[in-house]
Amino acid sequence: MKIIIAGAGEVGFHLAKLLSYESQDITLIDTDKESLSYAEGHLDIRVLKGDATSISLLNDAQVSKSDLVIGVTSSETTNITLCLLAKQLGSKKTIARISNTEFVEYKDRIKFSELGIDELISPEELAATEIGLLLSQSAFNDTYEFEGGLLIMVGVSLPKTAPFVGKTVKEAALIFPELHFMPIALQRRGTQFTLIPRGDTEFMEEDQVYFITDRTGMDELYKLTGKKKEQIRNVMIVGGSKVGTKAARDLCEKRFNVKIIEKDKNKAFELAELLPNALVINGDCRNVELLEEESLESMDAFIAVTGNSETNIMSCLVAKSKHIKKTIALVENMDYFQISQSIGVDTLINKKLLAANNIFRYVRRGEVVALTRLNNLNAEILEFVVKPTSEVAGALIRDLEFPREASIGGVIRSDKGIIALGDFRIEEGDRVVVCCLPNAIPEIEKLFL
């Protein structure tokens, strides 16, 4: 695919990096010469210096031949204008990064696609949504919902007490035949290798395992992983950033008791007016005495979303030492994910990764309607719509020539989530959730074309 990315900041560079690994034809545009020089020196891509809304520059980038144009500059106006121009100049698809979350809320009413913008991406909105999901499934350290929760992906570190530790997937299935979940990815403690579980794969203590389940399977997973379903009502958020503000607003609407700590006095007053149902405190979250005075120990969840990754991690560790049930830290450095299990924070979230997940489904072949990359795991979960021409249509799962590096986690049919086993027949219109390693993606895409 020919892809043009405007904006060589954190999101743009991260996207260019991921896409260049897949041998996509990437052109990166930015006004900052230093950012472009760094990108050009580290990635196999073409760079162009200049204003992304310049028609002559877009023509130089061959926008008329582009499959996808992505606007992820720091200027919302630039991103929107770029997409409008790119569509008029012949680009097939356009995606604009926006900071005003109202645009996302009203996108069905405004009909941005008719204006020339196929997708709006708000990293802040995505991060706030992720926080809400993590609090709703508090015992798990990663979660993702397909089709509004008809199928749910959860990640968990297996405790020693989990009844299937020491057993293979096949043995566990025989012992618990009525279970409504499927293991789809696994990483051993202390390693960076991702496994797609097969019948002979053995579960071990402290494995980071990802399951696909439905609503009924959630309670079963709580029991079998030895995790407690904690009731979360009292939430402390440190940092009145866009992510913190959006998360606080969403949680207040769901009747959570929210307390926000913001260092900047003026920002704290603004937040107090904006969020009448939350308690806003002006103070420094690095001050442990302040946290204790504000009843840190009585909190069920602690969310750190300041602009500093290290501050977020350290304040979460303070909260963890007070036995807070759930801690979530917003981090910018992707390297922290490599040591996420040993840091001691329940969950790390990253805006760049969330934005990339949303954009990546436009790069995949076949009709991909959802995609997520697993935190710290080299695997993708894709949701495909089965077309009449798809090779999988009408076939039993066990008859498909599925690569070992991939597995079907579940199927959505007639608004119902199904944990599909070998004797399940896939039909046209089904939405199939597949987990696969990067080298298996081309093979999987062919099955769903």
mmCIF file of N, CA, C and O in Angstrom, residues 261-299:
data_model
loop_
_atom_site.group_PDB
_atom_site.id
_atom_site.type_symbol
_atom_site.label_atom_id
_atom_site.label_comp_id
_atom_site.label_asym_id
_atom_site.label_seq_id
_atom_site.Cartn_x
_atom_site.Cartn_y
_atom_site.Cartn_z
ATOM 1 N N ILE A 261 -6.559 15.008 41.198
ATOM 2 C CA ILE A 261 -5.487 15.854 41.731
ATOM 3 C C ILE A 261 -4.766 16.501 40.561
ATOM 4 O O ILE A 261 -4.245 15.808 39.678
ATOM 5 N N GLU A 262 -4.753 17.828 40.537
ATOM 6 C CA GLU A 262 -4.119 18.576 39.444
ATOM 7 C C GLU A 262 -3.149 19.609 40.035
ATOM 8 O O GLU A 262 -3.510 20.386 40.921
ATOM 9 N N LYS A 263 -1.921 19.606 39.519
ATOM 10 C CA LYS A 263 -0.848 20.462 40.044
ATOM 11 C C LYS A 263 -1.067 21.940 39.719
ATOM 12 O O LYS A 263 -0.830 22.814 40.548
ATOM 13 N N ASP A 264 -1.532 22.228 38.506
ATOM 14 C CA ASP A 264 -1.712 23.614 38.056
ATOM 15 C C ASP A 264 -2.997 24.207 38.647
ATOM 16 O O ASP A 264 -4.085 23.654 38.462
ATOM 17 N N LYS A 265 -2.844 25.339 39.360
ATOM 18 C CA LYS A 265 -3.984 25.933 40.065
ATOM 19 C C LYS A 265 -5.102 26.365 39.117
ATOM 20 O O LYS A 265 -6.286 26.082 39.356
ATOM 21 N N ASN A 266 -4.733 27.052 38.034
ATOM 22 C CA ASN A 266 -5.749 27.516 37.077
ATOM 23 C C ASN A 266 -6.484 26.344 36.435
ATOM 24 O O ASN A 266 -7.703 26.371 36.262
ATOM 25 N N LYS A 267 -5.716 25.303 36.097
ATOM 26 C CA LYS A 267 -6.316 24.111 35.474
ATOM 27 C C LYS A 267 -7.270 23.426 36.456
ATOM 28 O O LYS A 267 -8.333 22.937 36.071
ATOM 29 N N ALA A 268 -6.881 23.420 37.734
ATOM 30 C CA ALA A 268 -7.726 22.794 38.760
ATOM 31 C C ALA A 268 -9.078 23.502 38.859
ATOM 32 O O ALA A 268 -10.129 22.863 38.978
ATOM 33 N N PHE A 269 -9.061 24.860 38.806
ATOM 34 C CA PHE A 269 -10.318 25.617 38.851
ATOM 35 C C PHE A 269 -11.181 25.332 37.615
ATOM 36 O O PHE A 269 -12.403 25.196 37.715
ATOM 37 N N GLU A 270 -10.538 25.243 36.450
ATOM 38 C CA GLU A 270 -11.266 24.916 35.215
ATOM 39 C C GLU A 270 -11.929 23.546 35.322
ATOM 40 O O GLU A 270 -13.091 23.366 34.926
ATOM 41 N N LEU A 271 -11.177 22.575 35.858
ATOM 42 C CA LEU A 271 -11.714 21.215 36.012
ATOM 43 C C LEU A 271 -12.897 21.191 36.975
ATOM 44 O O LEU A 271 -13.874 20.475 36.755
ATOM 45 N N ALA A 272 -12.802 21.968 38.042
ATOM 46 C CA ALA A 272 -13.886 22.010 39.031
ATOM 47 C C ALA A 272 -15.184 22.509 38.400
ATOM 48 O O ALA A 272 -16.278 22.031 38.732
ATOM 49 N N GLU A 273 -15.073 23.484 37.487
ATOM 50 C CA GLU A 273 -16.255 23.995 36.787
ATOM 51 C C GLU A 273 -16.772 23.000 35.761
ATOM 52 O O GLU A 273 -17.976 22.825 35.590
ATOM 53 N N LEU A 274 -15.822 22.330 35.083
ATOM 54 C CA LEU A 274 -16.166 21.399 34.011
ATOM 55 C C LEU A 274 -16.764 20.096 34.546
ATOM 56 O O LEU A 274 -17.633 19.484 33.907
ATOM 57 N N LEU A 275 -16.312 19.696 35.746
ATOM 58 C CA LEU A 275 -16.732 18.400 36.310
ATOM 59 C C LEU A 275 -17.352 18.610 37.689
ATOM 60 O O LEU A 275 -16.724 18.343 38.727
ATOM 61 N N PRO A 276 -18.596 19.085 37.736
ATOM 62 C CA PRO A 276 -19.229 19.385 39.031
ATOM 63 C C PRO A 276 -19.435 18.158 39.920
ATOM 64 O O PRO A 276 -19.566 18.298 41.146
ATOM 65 N N ASN A 277 -19.457 16.970 39.318
ATOM 66 C CA ASN A 277 -19.686 15.758 40.113
ATOM 67 C C ASN A 277 -18.396 15.103 40.607
ATOM 68 O O ASN A 277 -18.425 14.056 41.247
ATOM 69 N N ALA A 278 -17.257 15.714 40.287
ATOM 70 C CA ALA A 278 -15.975 15.188 40.764
ATOM 71 C C ALA A 278 -15.390 16.161 41.791
ATOM 72 O O ALA A 278 -15.663 17.359 41.757
ATOM 73 N N LEU A 279 -14.577 15.632 42.700
ATOM 74 C CA LEU A 279 -13.888 16.468 43.673
ATOM 75 C C LEU A 279 -12.494 16.765 43.125
ATOM 76 O O LEU A 279 -11.718 15.847 42.860
ATOM 77 N N VAL A 280 -12.183 18.050 42.904
ATOM 78 C CA VAL A 280 -10.897 18.441 42.320
ATOM 79 C C VAL A 280 -10.009 19.050 43.396
ATOM 80 O O VAL A 280 -10.425 19.968 44.112
ATOM 81 N N ILE A 281 -8.774 18.530 43.513
ATOM 82 C CA ILE A 281 -7.807 19.020 44.499
ATOM 83 C C ILE A 281 -6.601 19.593 43.768
ATOM 84 O O ILE A 281 -6.061 18.954 42.857
ATOM 85 N N ASN A 282 -6.195 20.787 44.154
ATOM 86 C CA ASN A 282 -4.989 21.406 43.590
ATOM 87 C C ASN A 282 -3.788 20.968 44.427
ATOM 88 O O ASN A 282 -3.673 21.307 45.593
ATOM 89 N N GLY A 283 -2.905 20.172 43.832
ATOM 90 C CA GLY A 283 -1.742 19.664 44.568
ATOM 91 C C GLY A 283 -0.851 18.825 43.686
ATOM 92 O O GLY A 283 -1.192 18.531 42.528
ATOM 93 N N ASP A 284 0.292 18.421 44.225
ATOM 94 C CA ASP A 284 1.293 17.639 43.499
ATOM 95 C C ASP A 284 1.146 16.165 43.865
ATOM 96 O O ASP A 284 1.270 15.800 45.044
ATOM 97 N N CYS A 285 0.905 15.328 42.871
ATOM 98 C CA CYS A 285 0.681 13.894 43.137
ATOM 99 C C CYS A 285 1.940 13.200 43.657
ATOM 100 O O CYS A 285 1.871 12.081 44.164
ATOM 101 N N ARG A 286 3.114 13.851 43.530
ATOM 102 C CA ARG A 286 4.345 13.255 44.046
ATOM 103 C C ARG A 286 4.477 13.440 45.554
ATOM 104 O O ARG A 286 5.355 12.855 46.185
ATOM 105 N N ASN A 287 3.581 14.247 46.123
ATOM 106 C CA ASN A 287 3.565 14.484 47.564
ATOM 107 C C ASN A 287 2.755 13.370 48.241
ATOM 108 O O ASN A 287 1.524 13.375 48.216
ATOM 109 N N VAL A 288 3.467 12.419 48.850
ATOM 110 C CA VAL A 288 2.805 11.247 49.449
ATOM 111 C C VAL A 288 1.885 11.671 50.585
ATOM 112 O O VAL A 288 0.800 11.106 50.773
ATOM 113 N N GLU A 289 2.284 12.689 51.346
ATOM 114 C CA GLU A 289 1.447 13.165 52.449
ATOM 115 C C GLU A 289 0.107 13.679 51.936
ATOM 116 O O GLU A 289 -0.939 13.447 52.546
ATOM 117 N N LEU A 290 0.152 14.386 50.802
ATOM 118 C CA LEU A 290 -1.090 14.893 50.200
ATOM 119 C C LEU A 290 -2.003 13.725 49.805
ATOM 120 O O LEU A 290 -3.207 13.755 50.073
ATOM 121 N N LEU A 291 -1.425 12.702 49.186
ATOM 122 C CA LEU A 291 -2.218 11.539 48.773
ATOM 123 C C LEU A 291 -2.865 10.868 49.984
ATOM 124 O O LEU A 291 -4.031 10.456 49.929
ATOM 125 N N GLU A 292 -2.104 10.778 51.067
ATOM 126 C CA GLU A 292 -2.641 10.152 52.286
ATOM 127 C C GLU A 292 -3.743 11.015 52.908
ATOM 128 O O GLU A 292 -4.750 10.502 53.397
ATOM 129 N N GLU A 293 -3.519 12.349 52.888
ATOM 130 C CA GLU A 293 -4.546 13.268 53.421
ATOM 131 C C GLU A 293 -5.843 13.164 52.627
ATOM 132 O O GLU A 293 -6.932 13.352 53.176
ATOM 133 N N GLU A 294 -5.716 12.884 51.331
ATOM 134 C CA GLU A 294 -6.903 12.773 50.471
ATOM 135 C C GLU A 294 -7.448 11.341 50.422
ATOM 136 O O GLU A 294 -8.090 10.926 49.474
ATOM 137 N N SER A 295 -7.159 10.592 51.462
ATOM 138 C CA SER A 295 -7.726 9.234 51.659
ATOM 139 C C SER A 295 -7.352 8.259 50.546
ATOM 140 O O SER A 295 -8.206 7.548 50.017
ATOM 141 N N LEU A 296 -6.077 8.239 50.194
ATOM 142 C CA LEU A 296 -5.604 7.301 49.168
ATOM 143 C C LEU A 296 -5.975 5.859 49.514
ATOM 144 O O LEU A 296 -6.402 5.097 48.641
ATOM 145 N N GLU A 297 -5.849 5.506 50.798
ATOM 146 C CA GLU A 297 -6.089 4.114 51.211
ATOM 147 C C GLU A 297 -7.540 3.677 51.014
ATOM 148 O O GLU A 297 -7.816 2.474 50.934
ATOM 149 N N SER A 298 -8.458 4.632 50.925
ATOM 150 C CA SER A 298 -9.872 4.269 50.757
ATOM 151 C C SER A 298 -10.268 4.140 49.285
ATOM 152 O O SER A 298 -11.404 3.811 48.970
ATOM 153 N N MET A 299 -9.317 4.402 48.385
ATOM 154 C CA MET A 299 -9.602 4.316 46.951
ATOM 155 C C MET A 299 -9.605 2.864 46.463
ATOM 156 O O MET A 299 -8.839 2.033 46.948
#
